[in-house]
Short mmCIF file of C-alpha atoms in Angstrom, two decimals:
data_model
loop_
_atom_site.label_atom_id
_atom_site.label_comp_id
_atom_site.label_asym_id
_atom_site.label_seq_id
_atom_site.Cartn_x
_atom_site.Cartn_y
_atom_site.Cartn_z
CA UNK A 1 94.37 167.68 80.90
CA UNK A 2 97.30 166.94 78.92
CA UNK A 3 99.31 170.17 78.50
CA UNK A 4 102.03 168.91 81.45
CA UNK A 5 103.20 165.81 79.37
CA UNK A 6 106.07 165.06 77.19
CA UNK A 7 105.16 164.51 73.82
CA UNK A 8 105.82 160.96 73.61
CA UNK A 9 103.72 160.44 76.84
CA UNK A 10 100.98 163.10 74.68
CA UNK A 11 101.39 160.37 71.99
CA UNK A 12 101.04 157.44 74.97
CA UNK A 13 97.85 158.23 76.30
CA UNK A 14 96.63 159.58 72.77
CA UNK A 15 96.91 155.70 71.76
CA UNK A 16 95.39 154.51 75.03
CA UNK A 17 91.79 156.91 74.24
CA UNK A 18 92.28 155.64 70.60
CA UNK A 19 92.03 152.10 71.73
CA UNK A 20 88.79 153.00 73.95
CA UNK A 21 86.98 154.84 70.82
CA UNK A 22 87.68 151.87 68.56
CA UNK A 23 86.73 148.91 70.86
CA UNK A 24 83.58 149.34 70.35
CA UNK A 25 83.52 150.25 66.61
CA UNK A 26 85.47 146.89 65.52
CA UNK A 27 87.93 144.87 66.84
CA UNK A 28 90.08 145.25 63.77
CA UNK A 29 90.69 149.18 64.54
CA UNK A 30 91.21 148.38 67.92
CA UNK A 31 93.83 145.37 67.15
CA UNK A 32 95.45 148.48 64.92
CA UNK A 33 95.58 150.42 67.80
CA UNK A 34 96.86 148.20 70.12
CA UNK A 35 99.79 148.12 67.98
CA UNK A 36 100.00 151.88 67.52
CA UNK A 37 100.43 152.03 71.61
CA UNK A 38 102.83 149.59 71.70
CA UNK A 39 105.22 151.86 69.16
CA UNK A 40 104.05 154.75 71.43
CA UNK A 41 105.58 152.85 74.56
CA UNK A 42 108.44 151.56 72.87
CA UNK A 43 109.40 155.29 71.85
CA UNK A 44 108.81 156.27 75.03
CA UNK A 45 111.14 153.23 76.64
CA UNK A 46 113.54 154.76 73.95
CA UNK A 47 113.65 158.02 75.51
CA UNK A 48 113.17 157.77 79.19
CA UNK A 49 116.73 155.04 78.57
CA UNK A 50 115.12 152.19 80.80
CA UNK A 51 114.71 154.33 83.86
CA UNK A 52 112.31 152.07 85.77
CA UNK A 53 111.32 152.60 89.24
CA UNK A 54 110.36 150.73 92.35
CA UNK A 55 106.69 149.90 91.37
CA UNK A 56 107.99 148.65 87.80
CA UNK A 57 109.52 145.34 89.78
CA UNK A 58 106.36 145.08 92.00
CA UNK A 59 104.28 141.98 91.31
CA UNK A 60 100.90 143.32 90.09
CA UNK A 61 97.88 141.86 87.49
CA UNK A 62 100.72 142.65 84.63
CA UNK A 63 102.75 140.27 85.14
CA UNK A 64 100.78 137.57 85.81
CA UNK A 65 98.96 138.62 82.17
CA UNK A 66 102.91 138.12 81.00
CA UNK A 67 102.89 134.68 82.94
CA UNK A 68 99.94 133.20 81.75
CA UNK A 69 100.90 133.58 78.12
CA UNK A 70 104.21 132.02 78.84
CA UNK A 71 102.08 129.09 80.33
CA UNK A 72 100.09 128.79 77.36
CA UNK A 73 103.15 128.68 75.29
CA UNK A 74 105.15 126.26 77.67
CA UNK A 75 102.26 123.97 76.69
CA UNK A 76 103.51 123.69 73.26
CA UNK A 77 105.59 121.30 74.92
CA UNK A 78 103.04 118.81 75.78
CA UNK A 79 100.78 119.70 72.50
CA UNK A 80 100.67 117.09 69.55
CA UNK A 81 99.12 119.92 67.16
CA UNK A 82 102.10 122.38 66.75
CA UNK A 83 100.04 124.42 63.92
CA UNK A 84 97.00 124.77 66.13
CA UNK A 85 99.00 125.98 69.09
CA UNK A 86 100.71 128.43 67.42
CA UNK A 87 97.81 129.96 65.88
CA UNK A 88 95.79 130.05 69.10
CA UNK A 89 99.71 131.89 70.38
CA UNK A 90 99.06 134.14 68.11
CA UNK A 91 95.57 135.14 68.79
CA UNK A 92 96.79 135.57 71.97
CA UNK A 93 100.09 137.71 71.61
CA UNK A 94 98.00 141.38 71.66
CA UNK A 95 97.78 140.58 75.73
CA UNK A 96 101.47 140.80 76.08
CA UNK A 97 101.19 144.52 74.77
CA UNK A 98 99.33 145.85 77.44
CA UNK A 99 101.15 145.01 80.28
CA UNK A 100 104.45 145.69 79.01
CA UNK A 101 103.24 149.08 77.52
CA UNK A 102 103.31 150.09 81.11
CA UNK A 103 105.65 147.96 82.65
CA UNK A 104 108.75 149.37 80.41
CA UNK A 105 107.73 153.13 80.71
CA UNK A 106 107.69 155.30 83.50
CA UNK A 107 103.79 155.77 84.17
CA UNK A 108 103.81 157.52 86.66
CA UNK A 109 102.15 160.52 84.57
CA UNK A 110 99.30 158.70 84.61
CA UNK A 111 96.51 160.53 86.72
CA UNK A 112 93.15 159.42 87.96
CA UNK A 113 91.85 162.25 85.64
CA UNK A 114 93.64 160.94 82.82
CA UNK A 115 92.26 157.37 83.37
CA UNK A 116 88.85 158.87 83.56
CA UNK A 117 89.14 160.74 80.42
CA UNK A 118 89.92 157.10 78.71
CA UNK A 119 86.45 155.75 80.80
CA UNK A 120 84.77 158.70 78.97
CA UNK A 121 86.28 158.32 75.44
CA UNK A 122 85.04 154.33 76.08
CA UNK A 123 81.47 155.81 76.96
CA UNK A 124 81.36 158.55 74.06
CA UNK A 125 82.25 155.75 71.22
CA UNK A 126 79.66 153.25 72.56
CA UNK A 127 76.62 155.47 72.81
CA UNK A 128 77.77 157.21 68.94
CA UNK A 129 77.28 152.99 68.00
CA UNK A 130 74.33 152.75 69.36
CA UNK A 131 72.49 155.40 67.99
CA UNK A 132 74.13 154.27 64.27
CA UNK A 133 72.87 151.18 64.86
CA UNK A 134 69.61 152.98 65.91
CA UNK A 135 69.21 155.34 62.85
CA UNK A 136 69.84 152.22 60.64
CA UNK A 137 66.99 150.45 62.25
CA UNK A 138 64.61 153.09 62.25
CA UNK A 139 65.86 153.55 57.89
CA UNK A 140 64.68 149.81 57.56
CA UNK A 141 61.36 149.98 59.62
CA UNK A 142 60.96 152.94 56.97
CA UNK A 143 61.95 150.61 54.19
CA UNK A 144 59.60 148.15 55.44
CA UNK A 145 60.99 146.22 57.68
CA UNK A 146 59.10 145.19 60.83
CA UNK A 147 59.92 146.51 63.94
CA UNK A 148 61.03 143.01 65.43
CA UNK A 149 63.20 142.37 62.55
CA UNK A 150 64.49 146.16 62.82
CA UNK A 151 65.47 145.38 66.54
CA UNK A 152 66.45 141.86 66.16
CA UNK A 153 70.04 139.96 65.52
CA UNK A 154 70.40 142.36 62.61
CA UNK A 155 70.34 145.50 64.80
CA UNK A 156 73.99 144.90 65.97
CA UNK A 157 75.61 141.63 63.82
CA UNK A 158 78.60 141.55 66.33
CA UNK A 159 78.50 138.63 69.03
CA UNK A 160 75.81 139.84 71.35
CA UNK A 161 77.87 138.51 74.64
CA UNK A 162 81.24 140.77 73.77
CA UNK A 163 78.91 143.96 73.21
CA UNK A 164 76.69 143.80 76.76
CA UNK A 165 80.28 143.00 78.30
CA UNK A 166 80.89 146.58 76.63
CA UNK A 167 77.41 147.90 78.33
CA UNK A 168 77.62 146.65 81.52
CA UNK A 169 81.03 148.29 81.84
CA UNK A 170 79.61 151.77 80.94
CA UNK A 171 76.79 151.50 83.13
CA UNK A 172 79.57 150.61 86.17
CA UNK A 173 81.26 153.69 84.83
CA UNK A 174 78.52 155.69 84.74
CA UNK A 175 77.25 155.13 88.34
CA UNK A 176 80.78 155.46 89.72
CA UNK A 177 80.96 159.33 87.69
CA UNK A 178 77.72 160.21 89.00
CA UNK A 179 77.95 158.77 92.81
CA UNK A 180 82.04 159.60 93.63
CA UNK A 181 81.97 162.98 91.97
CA UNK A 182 78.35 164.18 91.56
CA UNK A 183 79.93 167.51 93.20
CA UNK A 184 82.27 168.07 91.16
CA UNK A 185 79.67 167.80 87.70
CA UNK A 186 77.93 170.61 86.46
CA UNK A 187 74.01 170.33 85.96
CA UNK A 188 74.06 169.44 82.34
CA UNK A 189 76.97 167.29 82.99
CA UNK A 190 74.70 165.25 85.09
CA UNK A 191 71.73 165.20 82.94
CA UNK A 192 74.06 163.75 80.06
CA UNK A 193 75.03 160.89 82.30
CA UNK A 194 71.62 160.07 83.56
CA UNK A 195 70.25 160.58 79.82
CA UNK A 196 72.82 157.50 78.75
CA UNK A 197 71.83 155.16 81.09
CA UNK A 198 68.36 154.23 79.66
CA UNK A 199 70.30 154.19 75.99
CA UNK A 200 72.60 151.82 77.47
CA UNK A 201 70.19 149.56 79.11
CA UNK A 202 67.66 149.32 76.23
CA UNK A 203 71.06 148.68 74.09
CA UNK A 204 71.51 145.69 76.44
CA UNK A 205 68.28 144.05 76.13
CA UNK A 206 68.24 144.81 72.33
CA UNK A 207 71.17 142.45 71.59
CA UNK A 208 69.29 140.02 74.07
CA UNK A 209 72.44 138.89 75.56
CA UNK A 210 71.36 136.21 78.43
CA UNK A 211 74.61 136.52 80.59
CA UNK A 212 74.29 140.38 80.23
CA UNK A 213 70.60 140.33 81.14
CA UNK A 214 71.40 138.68 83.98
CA UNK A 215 75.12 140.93 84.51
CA UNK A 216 72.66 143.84 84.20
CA UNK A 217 70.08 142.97 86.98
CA UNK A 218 72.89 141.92 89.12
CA UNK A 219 74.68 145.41 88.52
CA UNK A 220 71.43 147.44 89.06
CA UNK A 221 70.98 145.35 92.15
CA UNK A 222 74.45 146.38 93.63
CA UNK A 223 74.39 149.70 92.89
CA UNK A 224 71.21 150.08 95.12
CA UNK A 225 72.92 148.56 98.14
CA UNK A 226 76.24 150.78 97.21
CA UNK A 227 74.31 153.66 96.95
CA UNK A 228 71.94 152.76 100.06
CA UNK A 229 75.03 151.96 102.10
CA UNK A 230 76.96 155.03 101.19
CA UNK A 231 74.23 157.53 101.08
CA UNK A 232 72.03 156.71 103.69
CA UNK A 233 69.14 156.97 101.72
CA UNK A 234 67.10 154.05 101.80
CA UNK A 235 63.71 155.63 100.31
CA UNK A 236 66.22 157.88 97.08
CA UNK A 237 68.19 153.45 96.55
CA UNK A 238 64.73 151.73 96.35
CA UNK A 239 63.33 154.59 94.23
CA UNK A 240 66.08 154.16 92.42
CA UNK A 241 66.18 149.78 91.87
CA UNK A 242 62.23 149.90 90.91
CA UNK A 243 62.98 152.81 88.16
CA UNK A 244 65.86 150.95 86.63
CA UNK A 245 63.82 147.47 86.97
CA UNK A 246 60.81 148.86 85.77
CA UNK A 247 62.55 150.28 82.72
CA UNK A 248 64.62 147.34 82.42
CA UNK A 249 61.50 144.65 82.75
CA UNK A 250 59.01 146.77 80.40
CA UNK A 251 61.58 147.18 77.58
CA UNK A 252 62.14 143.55 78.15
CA UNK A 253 58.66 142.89 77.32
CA UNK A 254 57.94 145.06 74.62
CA UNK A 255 60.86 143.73 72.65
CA UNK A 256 58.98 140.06 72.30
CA UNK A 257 61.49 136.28 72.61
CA UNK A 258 63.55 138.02 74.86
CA UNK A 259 62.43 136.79 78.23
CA UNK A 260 60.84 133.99 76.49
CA UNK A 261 65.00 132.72 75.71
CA UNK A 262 66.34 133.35 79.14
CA UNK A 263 63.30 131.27 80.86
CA UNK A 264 63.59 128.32 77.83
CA UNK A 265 67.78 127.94 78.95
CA UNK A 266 66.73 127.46 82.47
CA UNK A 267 64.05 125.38 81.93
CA UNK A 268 66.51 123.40 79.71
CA UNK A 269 68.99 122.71 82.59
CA UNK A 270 66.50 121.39 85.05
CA UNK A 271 65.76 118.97 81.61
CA UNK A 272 67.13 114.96 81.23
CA UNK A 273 67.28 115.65 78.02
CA UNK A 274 68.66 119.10 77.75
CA UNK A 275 68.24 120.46 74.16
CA UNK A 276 70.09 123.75 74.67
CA UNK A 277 73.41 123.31 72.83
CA UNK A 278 74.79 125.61 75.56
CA UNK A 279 74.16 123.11 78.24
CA UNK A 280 75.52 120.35 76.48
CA UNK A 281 78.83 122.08 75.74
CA UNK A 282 79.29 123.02 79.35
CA UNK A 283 78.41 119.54 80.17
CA UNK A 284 81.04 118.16 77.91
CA UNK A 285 83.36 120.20 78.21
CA UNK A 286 83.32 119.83 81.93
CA UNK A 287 84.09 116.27 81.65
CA UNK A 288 87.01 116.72 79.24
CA UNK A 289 88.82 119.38 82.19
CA UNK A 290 88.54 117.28 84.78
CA UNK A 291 90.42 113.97 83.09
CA UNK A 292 93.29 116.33 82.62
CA UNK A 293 93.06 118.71 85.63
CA UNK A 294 96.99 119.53 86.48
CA UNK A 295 98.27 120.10 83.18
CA UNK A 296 95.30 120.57 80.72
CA UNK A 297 95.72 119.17 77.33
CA UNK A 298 98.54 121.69 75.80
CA UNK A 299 97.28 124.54 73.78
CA UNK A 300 97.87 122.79 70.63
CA UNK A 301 95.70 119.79 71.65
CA UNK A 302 92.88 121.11 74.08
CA UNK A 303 89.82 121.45 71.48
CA UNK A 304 90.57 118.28 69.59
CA UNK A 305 90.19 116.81 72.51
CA UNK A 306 86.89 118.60 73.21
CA UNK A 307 85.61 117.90 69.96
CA UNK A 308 86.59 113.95 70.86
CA UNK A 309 84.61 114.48 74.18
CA UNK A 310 81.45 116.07 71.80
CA UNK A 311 81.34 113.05 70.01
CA UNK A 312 81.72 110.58 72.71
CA UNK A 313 78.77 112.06 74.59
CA UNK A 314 76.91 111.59 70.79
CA UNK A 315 76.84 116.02 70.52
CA UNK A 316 76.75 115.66 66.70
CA UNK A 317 76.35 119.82 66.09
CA UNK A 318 79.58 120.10 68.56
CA UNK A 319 81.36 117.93 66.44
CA UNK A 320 80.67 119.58 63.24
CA UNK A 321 81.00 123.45 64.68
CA UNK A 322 83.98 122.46 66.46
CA UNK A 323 82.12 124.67 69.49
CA UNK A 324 84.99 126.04 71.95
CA UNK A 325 84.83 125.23 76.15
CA UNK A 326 81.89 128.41 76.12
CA UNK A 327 83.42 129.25 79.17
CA UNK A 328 86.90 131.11 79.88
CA UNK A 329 87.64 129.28 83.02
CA UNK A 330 87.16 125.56 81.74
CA UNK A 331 89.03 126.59 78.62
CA UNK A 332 91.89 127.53 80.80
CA UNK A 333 91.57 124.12 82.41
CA UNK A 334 91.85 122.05 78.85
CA UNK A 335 94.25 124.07 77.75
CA UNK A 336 96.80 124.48 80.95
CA UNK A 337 94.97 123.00 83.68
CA UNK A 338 95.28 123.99 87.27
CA UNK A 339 99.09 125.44 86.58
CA UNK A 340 97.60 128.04 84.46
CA UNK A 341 94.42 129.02 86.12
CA UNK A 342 96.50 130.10 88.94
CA UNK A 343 98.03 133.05 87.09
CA UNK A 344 94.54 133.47 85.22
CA UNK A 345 92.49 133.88 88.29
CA UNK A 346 95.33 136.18 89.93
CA UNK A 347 95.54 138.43 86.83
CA UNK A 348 91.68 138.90 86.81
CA UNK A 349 91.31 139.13 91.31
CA UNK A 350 95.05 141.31 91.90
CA UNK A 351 93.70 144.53 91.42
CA UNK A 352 90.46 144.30 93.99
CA UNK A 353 92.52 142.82 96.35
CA UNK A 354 95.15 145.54 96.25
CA UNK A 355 92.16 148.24 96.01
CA UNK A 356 90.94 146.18 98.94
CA UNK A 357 94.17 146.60 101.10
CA UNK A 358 94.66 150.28 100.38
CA UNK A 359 90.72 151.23 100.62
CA UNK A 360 91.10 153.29 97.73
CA UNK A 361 88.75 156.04 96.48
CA UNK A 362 87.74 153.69 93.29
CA UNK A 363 87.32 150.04 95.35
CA UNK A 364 83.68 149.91 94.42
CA UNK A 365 84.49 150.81 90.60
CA UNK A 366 87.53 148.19 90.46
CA UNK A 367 84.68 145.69 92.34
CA UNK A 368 82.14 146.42 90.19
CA UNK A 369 84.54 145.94 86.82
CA UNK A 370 86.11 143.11 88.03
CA UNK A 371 82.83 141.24 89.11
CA UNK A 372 81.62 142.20 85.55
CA UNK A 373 84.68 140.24 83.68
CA UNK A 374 84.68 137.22 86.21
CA UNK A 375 80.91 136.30 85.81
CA UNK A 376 80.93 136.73 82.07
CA UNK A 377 83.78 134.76 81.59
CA UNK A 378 81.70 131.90 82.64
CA UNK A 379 79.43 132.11 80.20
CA UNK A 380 81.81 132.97 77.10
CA UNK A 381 85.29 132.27 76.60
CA UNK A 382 85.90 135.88 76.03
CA UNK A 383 89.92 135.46 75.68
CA UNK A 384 89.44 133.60 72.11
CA UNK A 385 88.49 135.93 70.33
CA UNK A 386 90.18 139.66 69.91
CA UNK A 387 86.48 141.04 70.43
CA UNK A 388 86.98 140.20 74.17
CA UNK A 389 90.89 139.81 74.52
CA UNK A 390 91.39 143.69 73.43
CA UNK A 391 89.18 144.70 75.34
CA UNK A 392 89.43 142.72 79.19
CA UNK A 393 93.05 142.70 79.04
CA UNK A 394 93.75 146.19 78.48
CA UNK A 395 91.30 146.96 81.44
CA UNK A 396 92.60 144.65 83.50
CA UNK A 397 95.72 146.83 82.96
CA UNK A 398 93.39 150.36 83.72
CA UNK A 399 92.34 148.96 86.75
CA UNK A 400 96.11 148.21 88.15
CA UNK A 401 96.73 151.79 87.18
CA UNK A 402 93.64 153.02 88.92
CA UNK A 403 94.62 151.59 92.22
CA UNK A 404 98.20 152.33 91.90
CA UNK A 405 96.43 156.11 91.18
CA UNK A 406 93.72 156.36 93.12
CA UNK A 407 94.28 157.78 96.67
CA UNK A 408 93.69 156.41 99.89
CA UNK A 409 89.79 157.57 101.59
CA UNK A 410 91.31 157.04 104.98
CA UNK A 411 94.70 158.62 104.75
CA UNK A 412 94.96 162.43 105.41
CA UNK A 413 94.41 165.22 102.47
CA UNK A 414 97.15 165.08 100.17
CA UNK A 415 98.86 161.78 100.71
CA UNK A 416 98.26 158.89 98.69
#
C-alpha cells in the first residue's frame, strides 16, 4: 500500500495512522503525534522546495480551519483578559497543524486506499480499548465488584461524550466498508466487520453518553434508508433496523439508569423549574450570545462573561464550576459572534457540499461523518478540549482529502 512513496511521504502518512491509533488511547499521545506529523510535513515542504499546485490555492474546509483561528485571535483585540485568551490560543493552536500539514505539501499521493487504511488503523485502536477496558471490568467483577459498578463511570474514566463521538464514527465507517465495497472483502473480512459492530454499540451505551444514544439511533436509522434506497431491499433494511434496535434497546435495558437518564433530561426541559444543570447552562448561556451577537465577547472575555450571566440567572453550581457554553456553536457565538461562526460552520459543511457537487463515490460517508460532528457539537463544546479538537479537526481535514480523492460515480471508468 505504501511501497510507491518517497520516504518522507512513507514517514507522512506513517504519522497520519499514528495519530488514528492514539486518539483513542489518550489525547496526550495523540497531541504528541500531531506534532510528530507536523515535522513529517515540514520535511516534506523541505524537500518537494514549495512546489504547490493548483488545488493548494483552492478554497477548501482548510483554510477556513486557518481562518477561524485567526478570528479567535483577532479577538484578542476586543478581550479585557489577555492571559485567558492566550491560553484558550493555545489550546487551540494543534488545529492549525492539520490543515497546513496538507496545504504546504504536495498530497497528491494520497489515495482513497491510503485514507481507508487510516479509517481502519482508527477502527483497530478503538475496539483493542474496548476490550482493555472490558478485561479490566470483568478482573473487578472477579475482585468483587458488582456488575453495575464494573460497567459504570469507572469502565471508561474519559468524558463519555468525546468517546461515543469516537463510536459513532466507527460505526459510519464500518457501514460505508461493508455497503461500498462488500465485493471487494473476503468472507472473513466481512465477518470481522459485522463482529465489531455489536462491540461498538454495547461500547456506546456502556459509557451512557445521551447525545451518542441519541447520534446512535439516528445513525442506525439512516443507514436503513441508505441501504433501502441503494439496495432495493426493503425486507434485508427493516431486518436490518429491528436487529440493530433490538440489540441496541435490550443492552440498553439490561445495563440499568441508562434509559432512566435520557427520559429524566427530557422530562427536565418540559420542567418550570428545570433541575438539570445541562438545561440551565444552555439556557444561560443562550442569553449571554445573543446580547453580543456580531462580535461575541473576545476570546479572552467570553466565559467571564458566562459565569456573570450564571450568576445573574442565580445558577450558583455554574458559578463555582465555571461550566463552559456546553455547546460548540454558542461558544463560538460568545467568543466571536456571528463573524466567526461563518468560517466555523463553513469549515465543518465545505466538504459535503463539495462531495455534493461532484457526487462522489464516498458522499454518504462524508454525510454521515459530517452529520455526526454537527449534532454533537450541540451538545458539547467539543473544540475546548484536545479530546475533541485532535480528533474533529484532523477529520475534517480526511474528509477534504476524501472528496478531493474519491472519484466521480457518474463520470466514465477511469476519470475522476
Amino acid at each position: 500500500m505504501i511501497k510507491n512513496l518517497t520516504w518522507y511521504q512513507t514517514l507522512q502518512y506513517l504519522s497520519l495512522l499514528l495519530l488514528a491509533v492514539t486518539i483513542p488511547i489518550g489525547w496526550r499521545y495523540a497531541l504528541w503525534t500531531s506534532i510528530l506529523l507536523a515535522i513529517t510535513s515540514l520535511l516534506s515542504l523541505r524537500i518537494t522546495y514549495l512546489k504547490l499546485n493548483a488545488q493548494h490555492s483552492t478554497l477548501n474546509a482548510n483554510h477556513l480551519i486557518i481562518l477561524y483561528w485567526l478570528l479567535l485571535l483577532a479577538s484578542m483585540l476586543y478581550s479585557d483578559d489577555s492571559t485567558t485568551g492566550w491560553e484558550i490560543l493555545k489550546i487551540k493552536a494543534g488545529m492549525l497543524i492539520f490543515p497546513l500539514a496538507f496545504l504546504l505539501t504536495d498530497r497528491r499521493w494520497i489515495t482513497s486506499r491510503l485514507l481507508r487504511g487510516v479509517g481502519y488503523a482508527f477502527l483497530a485502536s478503538m475496539t483493542a480499548v474496548f476490550i482493555y477496558h472490558t478485561s479490566h471490568a470483568v478482573g473487578r467483577i472477579l475482585g468483587g465488584s458488582t456488575f453495575g459498578a464494573a460497567f459504570g463511570p469507572s469502565f471508561d474514566p474519559r468524558h463519555h461524550a468525546y468517546t461515543a463521538l469516537y463510536l459513532a464514527v466507527v460505526l459510519a465507517f464500518v457501514y460505508h466498508e461493508l455497503h461500498a465495497h462488500w465485493s471487494e472483502l473476503p468472507s472473513w473480512h466481512r465477518g470481522l466487520m459485522f463482529a465489531v459492530v455489536p462491540l461498538m454499540i454495547l461500547y456506546m451505551i456502556i459509557v451512557n453518553s445521551r447525545a451518542g444514544l441519541l447520534t446512535l439511533y439516528l445513525l442506525e436509522a439512516a443507514c436503513t434508508i441508505h441501504f433501502a434506497l441503494t439496495r432495493r431491499r426493503w425486507w434485508k433494511a427493516v431486518l436490518m433496523v429491528l436487529l440493530l434496535a433490538g440489540f441496541t434497546f435490550g443492552a440498553e435495558k439490561a445495563l440499568p439508569g441508562h434509559q432512566a437518564r435520557v427520559a429524566a433530561t427530557i422530562e427536565d426541559m418540559a420542567s418550570d423549574q428545570p433541575s438539570d444543570a445541562r438545561v440551565q447552562i444552555n439556557g444561560s448561556s443562550t442569553e449571554a450570545a445573543f446580547r453580543h451577537p456580531l462580535f461575541g465577547y473576545g476570546v479572552g472575555d467570553y466565559r467571564h462573561c458566562l459565569v456573570d450571566q450564571y450568576n445573574a440567572n442565580d445558577f450558583s453550581a455554574g458559578v463555582s464550576a465555571e461550566y463552559n457554553a456546553h455547546n460548540q456553536y454558542i461558544e463560538t457565538l460568545l467568543a466571536v459572534g456571528l463573524v466567526g461562526m461563518i468560517p466555523f460552520l463553513g469549515m465543518l459543511l465545505l466538504p459535503l457540499w463539495s462531495a455534493w457537487r461532484r457526487r462522489i463515490g464516498a458522499l454518504w460517508l462524508v454525510a454521515m461523518l459530517t452529520g455526526i460532528i454537527c449534532f454533537n457539537l450541540l451538545f458539547e463544546s467539543m473544540l475546548e478540549r484536545q479530546m475533541g479538537l485532535l480528533f474533529i479537526t484532523p477529520l475534517i481535514v480526511i474528509m477534504a482529502l476524501i472528496v478531493s480523492r474519491e472519484k466521480n460515480k457518474f463520470c466514465s471508468k477511469g476519470k475522476s
